[in-house]
CSV table of C-alpha atoms in Angstrom, one decimal:
chain,number,residue,atom,x,y,z
A,1,MET,CA,6.3,-5.4,-4.6
A,2,THR,CA,7.4,-0.5,-4.8
A,3,SER,CA,7.7,0.4,-6.5
A,4,ILE,CA,5.0,-0.6,-8.2
A,5,THR,CA,6.3,2.8,-7.4
A,6,SER,CA,9.0,4.8,-9.2
A,7,ASN,CA,11.2,3.2,-6.0
A,8,SER,CA,10.2,-0.1,-5.3
A,9,ALA,CA,8.8,-3.0,-7.2
A,10,ILE,CA,5.8,-3.6,-4.9
A,11,SER,CA,6.0,-1.8,-1.5
A,12,SER,CA,4.4,1.8,-1.7
A,13,THR,CA,1.7,1.6,0.5
A,14,THR,CA,0.7,5.4,1.3
A,15,ARG,CA,-2.4,7.2,0.1
A,16,SER,CA,-4.1,10.2,0.3
A,17,ALA,CA,-4.9,11.0,4.2
A,18,THR,CA,-8.4,12.4,2.5
A,19,PRO,CA,-11.0,11.0,0.1
A,20,PRO,CA,-10.4,10.7,-3.3
A,21,ALA,CA,-10.5,13.6,-5.3
A,22,PRO,CA,-13.6,13.8,-7.7
A,23,GLY,CA,-12.6,12.0,-10.9
A,24,ASP,CA,-13.2,8.8,-12.8
A,25,ALA,CA,-16.3,7.0,-11.6
A,26,ASP,CA,-14.8,3.7,-12.3
A,27,GLU,CA,-12.0,4.4,-10.4
A,28,ARG,CA,-13.4,5.8,-7.4
A,29,ALA,CA,-16.2,2.5,-7.4
A,30,THR,CA,-12.8,0.5,-7.4
A,31,TYR,CA,-10.9,2.3,-4.7
A,32,ALA,CA,-14.0,2.0,-2.3
A,33,VAL,CA,-14.2,-1.8,-2.8
A,34,ALA,CA,-10.3,-2.1,-2.5
A,35,LEU,CA,-10.4,-0.3,0.6
A,36,GLU,CA,-13.4,-2.2,2.4
A,37,ARG,CA,-11.7,-5.7,1.1
A,38,SER,CA,-8.2,-4.1,2.5
A,39,ALA,CA,-10.2,-4.3,5.8
A,40,VAL,CA,-11.5,-7.3,6.0
A,41,LEU,CA,-7.7,-8.9,4.9
A,42,ASP,CA,-6.3,-6.9,8.1
A,43,ALA,CA,-9.1,-8.2,10.2
A,44,LEU,CA,-8.4,-12.1,9.2
A,45,ILE,CA,-4.8,-11.4,9.8
A,46,ASP,CA,-5.6,-10.1,12.8
A,47,GLU,CA,-7.8,-13.0,13.9
A,48,HIS,CA,-5.4,-15.3,12.9
A,49,ALA,CA,-2.0,-13.7,13.9
A,50,VAL,CA,0.2,-15.4,15.8
A,51,GLY,CA,1.2,-14.0,19.7
A,52,VAL,CA,4.4,-12.5,20.4
A,53,ASP,CA,5.5,-15.8,21.9
A,54,GLY,CA,5.2,-18.0,18.7
A,55,THR,CA,2.0,-19.6,19.9
A,56,GLY,CA,-1.4,-19.3,18.5
A,57,THR,CA,-2.8,-20.3,15.3
A,58,GLU,CA,-0.8,-20.7,11.9
A,59,GLY,CA,-3.3,-19.7,9.8
A,60,ALA,CA,-2.1,-16.1,9.2
A,61,ALA,CA,1.1,-17.9,6.9
A,62,ARG,CA,-1.9,-18.5,4.3
A,63,PHE,CA,-1.7,-14.7,3.8
A,64,ARG,CA,1.6,-14.8,1.6
A,65,MET,CA,2.7,-11.6,0.9
A,66,LEU,CA,5.0,-10.3,-1.6
A,67,THR,CA,6.5,-6.7,-1.5
A,68,GLY,CA,9.8,-5.2,-2.6
A,69,ASP,CA,11.6,-2.3,-3.6
A,70,ARG,CA,14.1,-1.5,-6.5
A,71,PRO,CA,17.9,-0.8,-5.6
A,72,THR,CA,18.2,2.2,-7.0
A,73,GLY,CA,19.6,3.8,-4.0
A,74,PRO,CA,19.2,4.0,0.3
A,75,LEU,CA,15.9,3.9,1.8
A,76,HIS,CA,14.5,7.0,3.4
A,77,ILE,CA,11.8,7.9,5.8
A,78,GLY,CA,8.9,7.3,3.5
A,79,HIS,CA,9.9,3.9,2.9
A,80,TYR,CA,10.2,3.1,6.3
A,81,LEU,CA,6.8,4.9,7.4
A,82,ALA,CA,4.6,3.9,4.6
A,83,SER,CA,5.8,0.3,3.8
A,84,LEU,CA,9.0,-1.0,6.0
A,85,ARG,CA,7.2,-0.9,9.6
A,86,ASN,CA,4.0,-2.7,7.7
A,87,ARG,CA,5.9,-5.3,6.8
A,88,VAL,CA,7.8,-6.2,9.8
A,89,ARG,CA,4.0,-5.8,11.5
A,90,LEU,CA,2.7,-8.3,9.2
A,91,GLN,CA,5.7,-10.9,9.4
A,92,ASP,CA,5.3,-10.7,13.0
A,93,LYS,CA,1.6,-11.5,13.0
A,94,GLY,CA,2.7,-14.9,11.1
A,95,VAL,CA,2.0,-14.0,7.3
A,96,GLU,CA,4.5,-15.1,4.9
A,97,THR,CA,6.1,-12.6,3.5
A,98,PHE,CA,8.5,-12.5,0.4
A,99,VAL,CA,10.3,-9.4,-0.3
A,100,VAL,CA,12.1,-9.0,-3.9
A,101,ILE,CA,15.1,-6.8,-4.9
A,102,ALA,CA,13.9,-5.8,-8.2
A,103,ASP,CA,17.4,-5.1,-9.9
A,104,TYR,CA,15.9,-6.3,-13.2
A,105,GLN,CA,13.1,-3.3,-12.9
A,106,VAL,CA,16.1,-0.7,-12.2
A,107,ILE,CA,17.0,-0.6,-15.8
A,108,THR,CA,13.5,0.1,-17.1
A,109,ASP,CA,13.8,4.1,-16.8
A,110,ARG,CA,17.6,4.3,-17.1
A,111,ASP,CA,20.6,3.8,-19.2
A,112,SER,CA,22.6,1.6,-16.5
A,113,VAL,CA,22.5,-0.3,-13.2
A,114,GLY,CA,24.9,2.7,-11.3
A,115,GLU,CA,26.1,1.3,-7.7
A,116,ILE,CA,23.5,-1.3,-7.9
A,117,GLY,CA,25.6,-3.8,-5.6
A,118,ALA,CA,26.0,-1.3,-2.9
A,119,ASN,CA,22.6,-0.7,-3.0
A,120,VAL,CA,21.7,-4.2,-3.0
A,121,GLN,CA,23.4,-4.4,0.3
A,122,GLY,CA,22.2,-1.4,1.7
A,123,LEU,CA,18.2,-2.5,1.1
A,124,VAL,CA,19.8,-5.6,2.9
A,125,LEU,CA,20.7,-3.8,5.9
A,126,ASP,CA,17.9,-1.8,6.0
A,127,TYR,CA,15.6,-4.5,5.8
A,128,LEU,CA,17.1,-6.5,8.8
A,129,ALA,CA,17.9,-3.3,11.1
A,130,ALA,CA,13.9,-2.7,10.8
A,131,GLY,CA,13.1,-6.1,12.1
A,132,LEU,CA,12.7,-8.4,8.9
A,133,ASP,CA,13.9,-11.9,10.2
A,134,PRO,CA,15.3,-14.0,7.2
A,135,THR,CA,14.3,-17.2,9.1
A,136,ARG,CA,10.4,-15.5,8.5
A,137,THR,CA,10.6,-13.7,5.5
A,138,THR,CA,12.6,-14.6,2.1
A,139,ILE,CA,14.6,-11.4,0.7
A,140,PHE,CA,15.8,-12.0,-2.6
A,141,THR,CA,17.2,-10.6,-6.1
A,142,HIS,CA,15.1,-10.4,-9.4
A,143,SER,CA,17.6,-11.6,-11.2
A,144,ALA,CA,18.8,-14.4,-9.2
A,145,VAL,CA,15.4,-16.5,-10.2
A,146,PRO,CA,15.4,-17.3,-13.7
A,147,ALA,CA,12.7,-19.2,-13.2
A,148,LEU,CA,10.4,-16.4,-12.0
A,149,ASN,CA,11.2,-14.2,-15.4
A,150,GLN,CA,10.5,-17.4,-17.5
A,151,LEU,CA,6.8,-17.1,-16.2
A,152,MET,CA,6.6,-13.7,-18.5
A,153,LEU,CA,6.5,-15.3,-21.5
A,154,PRO,CA,3.5,-17.2,-20.9
A,155,PHE,CA,1.9,-14.1,-19.1
A,156,LEU,CA,2.8,-11.6,-22.2
A,157,SER,CA,0.3,-13.5,-24.3
A,158,LEU,CA,-2.8,-13.0,-21.8
A,159,VAL,CA,-2.1,-9.0,-22.3
A,160,THR,CA,-2.5,-6.6,-25.0
A,161,ASP,CA,-0.4,-3.7,-26.0
A,162,ALA,CA,-3.1,-1.3,-25.2
A,163,GLU,CA,-3.6,-2.8,-21.9
A,164,LEU,CA,0.0,-2.2,-21.1
A,165,ARG,CA,-0.2,1.3,-22.5
A,166,ARG,CA,-3.0,2.4,-20.7
A,167,ASN,CA,-1.1,1.7,-17.4
A,168,PRO,CA,-0.7,4.6,-15.0
A,169,THR,CA,2.9,4.0,-14.5
A,170,VAL,CA,4.0,3.0,-18.3
A,171,LYS,CA,2.0,6.3,-19.2
A,172,ASP,CA,3.4,8.6,-16.7
A,173,GLU,CA,7.1,7.7,-17.7
A,174,LEU,CA,6.2,8.3,-21.2
A,175,ALA,CA,5.0,11.4,-20.6
A,176,LEU,CA,8.1,12.5,-19.0
A,177,SER,CA,10.7,10.8,-21.0
A,178,ASP,CA,11.0,14.0,-23.1
A,179,GLY,CA,10.4,12.3,-26.3
A,180,ARG,CA,12.8,9.4,-25.7
A,181,PRO,CA,11.2,6.0,-27.1
A,182,LEU,CA,9.6,3.9,-24.8
A,183,SER,CA,11.8,0.8,-24.0
A,184,GLY,CA,10.1,-2.7,-24.3
A,185,LEU,CA,10.9,-3.2,-20.7
A,186,LEU,CA,9.2,-0.3,-19.5
A,187,LEU,CA,6.2,-1.2,-21.6
A,188,THR,CA,6.0,-4.9,-19.9
A,189,TYR,CA,6.6,-3.5,-16.3
A,190,PRO,CA,3.3,-4.4,-15.4
A,191,VAL,CA,3.8,-7.9,-16.6
A,192,HIS,CA,7.2,-8.1,-14.6
A,193,GLN,CA,5.1,-7.3,-11.3
A,194,ALA,CA,2.6,-9.5,-12.1
A,195,ALA,CA,5.3,-12.6,-12.7
A,196,ASP,CA,6.5,-11.4,-9.1
A,197,ILE,CA,3.5,-11.5,-7.5
A,198,LEU,CA,2.3,-15.1,-8.9
A,199,PHE,CA,5.4,-16.7,-8.9
A,200,CYS,CA,5.2,-17.5,-5.1
A,201,HIS,CA,1.5,-17.6,-5.1
A,202,SER,CA,1.4,-13.9,-3.0
A,203,ARG,CA,-2.1,-13.6,-1.5
A,204,ILE,CA,-2.1,-10.1,-0.2
A,205,VAL,CA,0.0,-7.0,-2.2
A,206,PRO,CA,0.4,-4.1,0.0
A,207,VAL,CA,0.2,-0.7,-2.7
A,208,GLY,CA,-1.3,2.4,-2.7
A,209,ARG,CA,-4.2,4.0,-4.5
A,210,ASP,CA,-2.3,5.0,-7.4
A,211,GLN,CA,-1.1,1.3,-7.2
A,212,LEU,CA,-4.4,-0.5,-8.2
A,213,PRO,CA,-4.3,-0.5,-11.7
A,214,HIS,CA,-1.0,-2.1,-11.5
A,215,LEU,CA,-2.9,-5.1,-9.0
A,216,GLU,CA,-5.9,-5.2,-11.3
A,217,GLN,CA,-3.6,-6.0,-14.4
A,218,THR,CA,-1.8,-8.9,-12.3
A,219,ARG,CA,-5.6,-10.2,-10.8
A,220,ALA,CA,-6.6,-10.1,-14.9
A,221,ILE,CA,-3.5,-12.0,-15.8
A,222,ALA,CA,-3.7,-15.1,-12.9
A,223,ARG,CA,-7.8,-15.1,-14.0
A,224,ARG,CA,-7.0,-15.4,-18.1
A,225,PHE,CA,-3.8,-17.9,-17.6
A,226,ASN,CA,-6.7,-20.3,-15.7
A,227,GLN,CA,-9.6,-19.7,-18.0
A,228,ARG,CA,-7.0,-20.1,-21.0
A,229,TYR,CA,-4.2,-22.4,-20.3
A,230,ALA,CA,-5.6,-24.9,-17.1
A,231,ALA,CA,-9.4,-25.4,-18.4
A,232,GLY,CA,-10.9,-23.1,-15.6
A,233,HIS,CA,-8.7,-24.8,-12.6
A,234,SER,CA,-7.2,-22.2,-10.3
A,235,VAL,CA,-3.5,-22.4,-10.9
A,236,PHE,CA,-3.4,-19.0,-9.5
A,237,ALA,CA,-5.5,-16.8,-7.4
A,238,GLU,CA,-6.0,-13.8,-7.6
A,239,PRO,CA,-4.3,-11.4,-5.0
A,240,GLU,CA,-6.2,-8.9,-3.2
A,241,ALA,CA,-4.8,-5.5,-2.6
A,242,LEU,CA,-3.8,-4.5,1.2
A,243,LEU,CA,-3.9,-0.6,1.8
A,244,SER,CA,-2.4,1.1,4.4
A,245,GLU,CA,-3.5,4.2,6.7
A,246,VAL,CA,0.1,6.3,6.2
A,247,PRO,CA,-0.8,9.5,4.2
A,248,LEU,CA,1.2,11.0,1.2
A,249,LEU,CA,4.2,12.5,2.4
A,250,LEU,CA,6.3,15.2,0.7
A,251,GLY,CA,9.5,15.7,0.5
A,252,THR,CA,11.8,18.5,2.3
A,253,ASP,CA,11.5,21.0,-0.4
A,254,GLY,CA,7.6,20.6,-0.9
A,255,THR,CA,7.7,18.4,-3.5
A,256,LYS,CA,7.0,14.8,-4.3
A,257,MET,CA,9.6,12.9,-2.0
A,258,SER,CA,12.0,11.3,-4.3
A,259,LYS,CA,15.7,9.7,-4.2
A,260,SER,CA,16.6,11.5,-7.3
A,261,LYS,CA,15.6,14.9,-6.0
A,262,GLY,CA,17.5,14.3,-2.8
A,263,ASN,CA,14.4,15.6,-0.8
A,264,VAL,CA,14.5,12.9,1.6
A,265,ILE,CA,15.7,11.7,4.8
A,266,ASN,CA,17.7,8.5,4.3
A,267,LEU,CA,17.4,6.0,6.8
A,268,ARG,CA,21.0,5.3,6.9
A,269,ASP,CA,21.8,9.3,7.3
A,270,SER,CA,23.5,10.3,10.9
A,271,ALA,CA,21.4,12.6,13.2
A,272,ASP,CA,23.5,15.4,12.6
A,273,GLU,CA,22.8,14.5,8.6
A,274,THR,CA,19.1,14.3,9.8
A,275,ALA,CA,19.4,17.8,11.4
A,276,ALA,CA,20.7,19.4,8.7
A,277,ARG,CA,17.8,18.3,6.4
A,278,VAL,CA,15.0,19.4,8.4
A,279,ARG,CA,16.8,22.5,9.1
A,280,ALA,CA,16.7,23.3,4.9
A,281,ALA,CA,12.9,21.8,4.8
A,282,ARG,CA,10.6,24.3,3.5
A,283,THR,CA,8.2,26.0,5.9
A,284,ASP,CA,6.1,29.4,5.9
A,285,SER,CA,6.6,32.8,7.6
A,286,GLU,CA,3.5,32.4,9.9
A,287,ARG,CA,4.6,32.0,13.7
A,288,ARG,CA,1.7,30.0,15.1
A,289,ILE,CA,2.3,26.7,13.7
A,290,THR,CA,-1.0,25.0,12.7
A,291,PHE,CA,-2.2,21.7,10.7
A,292,ASP,CA,-3.6,23.1,7.4
A,293,PRO,CA,-2.8,20.4,4.5
A,294,LYS,CA,-4.0,22.5,1.8
A,295,GLY,CA,-3.4,26.0,3.3
A,296,ARG,CA,0.0,25.2,4.6
A,297,PRO,CA,1.0,22.0,2.7
A,298,ALA,CA,4.8,22.3,3.9
A,299,VAL,CA,4.1,22.7,7.1
A,300,ALA,CA,1.7,20.1,7.5
A,301,ASN,CA,4.2,17.7,6.1
A,302,LEU,CA,6.6,18.3,8.9
A,303,LEU,CA,3.9,17.8,11.4
A,304,THR,CA,2.7,14.6,9.7
A,305,ILE,CA,6.4,13.1,10.1
A,306,ALA,CA,6.4,13.9,13.3
A,307,GLY,CA,3.2,12.5,14.5
A,308,LEU,CA,3.9,9.5,12.9
A,309,PHE,CA,7.2,8.7,14.5
A,310,LEU,CA,5.5,10.0,17.8
A,311,ASP,CA,2.7,8.1,16.8
A,312,GLU,CA,0.6,11.2,17.6
A,313,ALA,CA,-1.6,12.7,15.7
A,314,PRO,CA,-0.6,16.1,13.8
A,315,GLU,CA,-2.9,18.3,15.3
A,316,ALA,CA,-1.3,17.6,18.8
A,317,VAL,CA,1.9,17.9,17.2
A,318,ALA,CA,0.5,21.6,16.1
A,319,GLU,CA,-0.6,22.2,19.4
A,320,GLN,CA,2.8,21.4,21.2
A,321,VAL,CA,4.9,23.9,18.9
A,322,GLY,CA,2.1,26.6,19.2
A,323,ASP,CA,3.8,30.2,18.5
A,324,GLY,CA,6.8,28.3,18.5
A,325,GLY,CA,7.4,29.1,14.6
A,326,ALA,CA,9.1,26.8,11.9
A,327,GLN,CA,12.5,26.8,14.2
A,328,ALA,CA,10.6,24.8,17.2
A,329,LEU,CA,9.1,22.7,14.6
A,330,LYS,CA,11.7,21.7,13.1
A,331,SER,CA,13.3,20.7,16.1
A,332,VAL,CA,10.5,18.2,17.1
A,333,VAL,CA,10.5,16.8,14.0
A,334,THR,CA,14.3,16.5,14.1
A,335,ASP,CA,13.9,15.1,17.6
A,336,ALA,CA,11.2,12.4,16.7
A,337,VAL,CA,13.1,10.6,13.5
A,338,ASN,CA,16.3,10.8,15.3
A,339,GLU,CA,14.9,8.9,18.5
A,340,SER,CA,12.9,7.0,16.6
A,341,LEU,CA,15.4,6.0,14.2
A,342,ALA,CA,18.4,5.5,16.9
A,343,GLY,CA,17.5,1.8,17.5
A,344,HIS,CA,17.4,1.0,13.6
A,345,ARG,CA,20.6,3.0,12.6
A,346,ALA,CA,22.6,1.4,15.7
A,347,ARG,CA,21.5,-2.4,14.3
A,348,ARG,CA,22.6,-1.2,10.8
A,349,ALA,CA,25.8,-0.2,11.8
A,350,ASP,CA,26.2,-3.8,13.6
A,351,LEU,CA,25.5,-5.4,10.6
A,352,ALA,CA,27.3,-3.5,8.0
A,353,ARG,CA,30.5,-4.7,10.3
A,354,ASP,CA,29.6,-8.0,9.4
A,355,PRO,CA,28.6,-7.9,5.3
A,356,ALA,CA,29.6,-11.8,5.3
A,357,TYR,CA,26.2,-12.1,7.3
A,358,VAL,CA,24.7,-10.2,4.8
A,359,THR,CA,25.4,-11.8,1.9
A,360,SER,CA,24.4,-15.4,3.6
A,361,VAL,CA,20.9,-13.9,3.9
A,362,LEU,CA,20.6,-12.9,0.4
A,363,HIS,CA,22.0,-16.2,-0.6
A,364,GLU,CA,19.7,-18.1,1.2
A,365,GLY,CA,16.5,-16.0,0.5
A,366,ASN,CA,17.7,-16.6,-3.1
A,367,ALA,CA,18.1,-20.2,-2.7
A,368,ARG,CA,14.2,-20.1,-1.4
A,369,ALA,CA,12.7,-18.0,-3.6
A,370,ASN,CA,14.4,-20.3,-6.6
A,371,GLU,CA,12.8,-23.4,-4.5
A,372,VAL,CA,8.9,-22.0,-5.2
A,373,ALA,CA,9.7,-20.4,-8.5
A,374,GLU,CA,10.9,-23.9,-10.0
A,375,ARG,CA,7.4,-25.7,-8.4
A,376,THR,CA,5.7,-22.9,-10.1
A,377,LEU,CA,7.3,-23.0,-13.2
A,378,ALA,CA,6.8,-26.5,-13.5
A,379,THR,CA,3.2,-26.8,-12.9
A,380,VAL,CA,2.8,-24.1,-15.7
A,381,ARG,CA,4.9,-26.1,-18.0
A,382,ALA,CA,2.3,-28.8,-17.1
A,383,VAL,CA,-0.8,-27.6,-17.4
A,384,MET,CA,0.6,-25.6,-21.0
A,385,GLY,CA,1.3,-29.1,-22.4
A,386,MET,CA,4.8,-28.6,-22.2
A,387,SER,CA,6.1,-31.0,-19.9
A,388,TYR,CA,8.6,-32.9,-22.2
């Protein structure tokens, strides 16, 4: 799913480590309900999970999941910690997983596709290196599934211009456009995402708190389609949000982590490149390292990154560093990242030596996604009386 973020289609699973800031009461209520339902979903998935040896109930397969990324550049540790590890976890529990490489969405906010071929291959390499299994997870590209995109037309009839313009991503991109006209593709971005989710009848979608409005739009489209075109019958179930516990991470410069800013540690980076990026990370002049997200956000961010890779609380990492200062902290972070990603990077390098296999994974995923999309489109046409 992403982006649902600027870097993904439906994959952003980060949320704030602290409760939502005071704001709109409806937004806070929606988030509270989503968080409660997400916990129930996680419990149900655990209850029906298959065993590590493949035995156990197949019930988790009913929780089909759609997630994904935009191929605008390499994946970084933010993607890995917030979504990629979680995808593998859910796959291994038996959740049927679809991962869309949303190549059409690359041009929602830019004039060219860039090095899209290399970016797509890089995403597949990282997916496989992280542990996504193409026999259990369908990896496909948006542009390779025509039937998915044909769902856009009836879905567009179910939303208003005002609804689309209220979408947070559309509003944010428009505010940052510096007067640039809003493209029709960007305006309809939420409907594209709804088609991504609904074509495969995804029941769960990993999202962050800021992406809940996207999912609510998808739920509204599913509900309206059933009411308007299917005489109240459930052609599309309303998907549920699956929120993760990973806190929002900052980039090495202390601002929002972004590929375009170059303030990230890429999964494909070498150990030396990682060390250089961490050395350049912003900290402060205080010798004693403490975890203080409000007072020392840059230091707290590094502690959080180390803690996530070490599976330790950031406060515990701070205690270990003590009076070692920024240099000692950065050394801990560098070692944590490099040691944790060593296996991923080795597997990625091995896979990169066999580009034919990587291509075959994508072709097989595209074929599987097309089968599913064509069945869904046939159902849509039938209930709309368009099966001529």
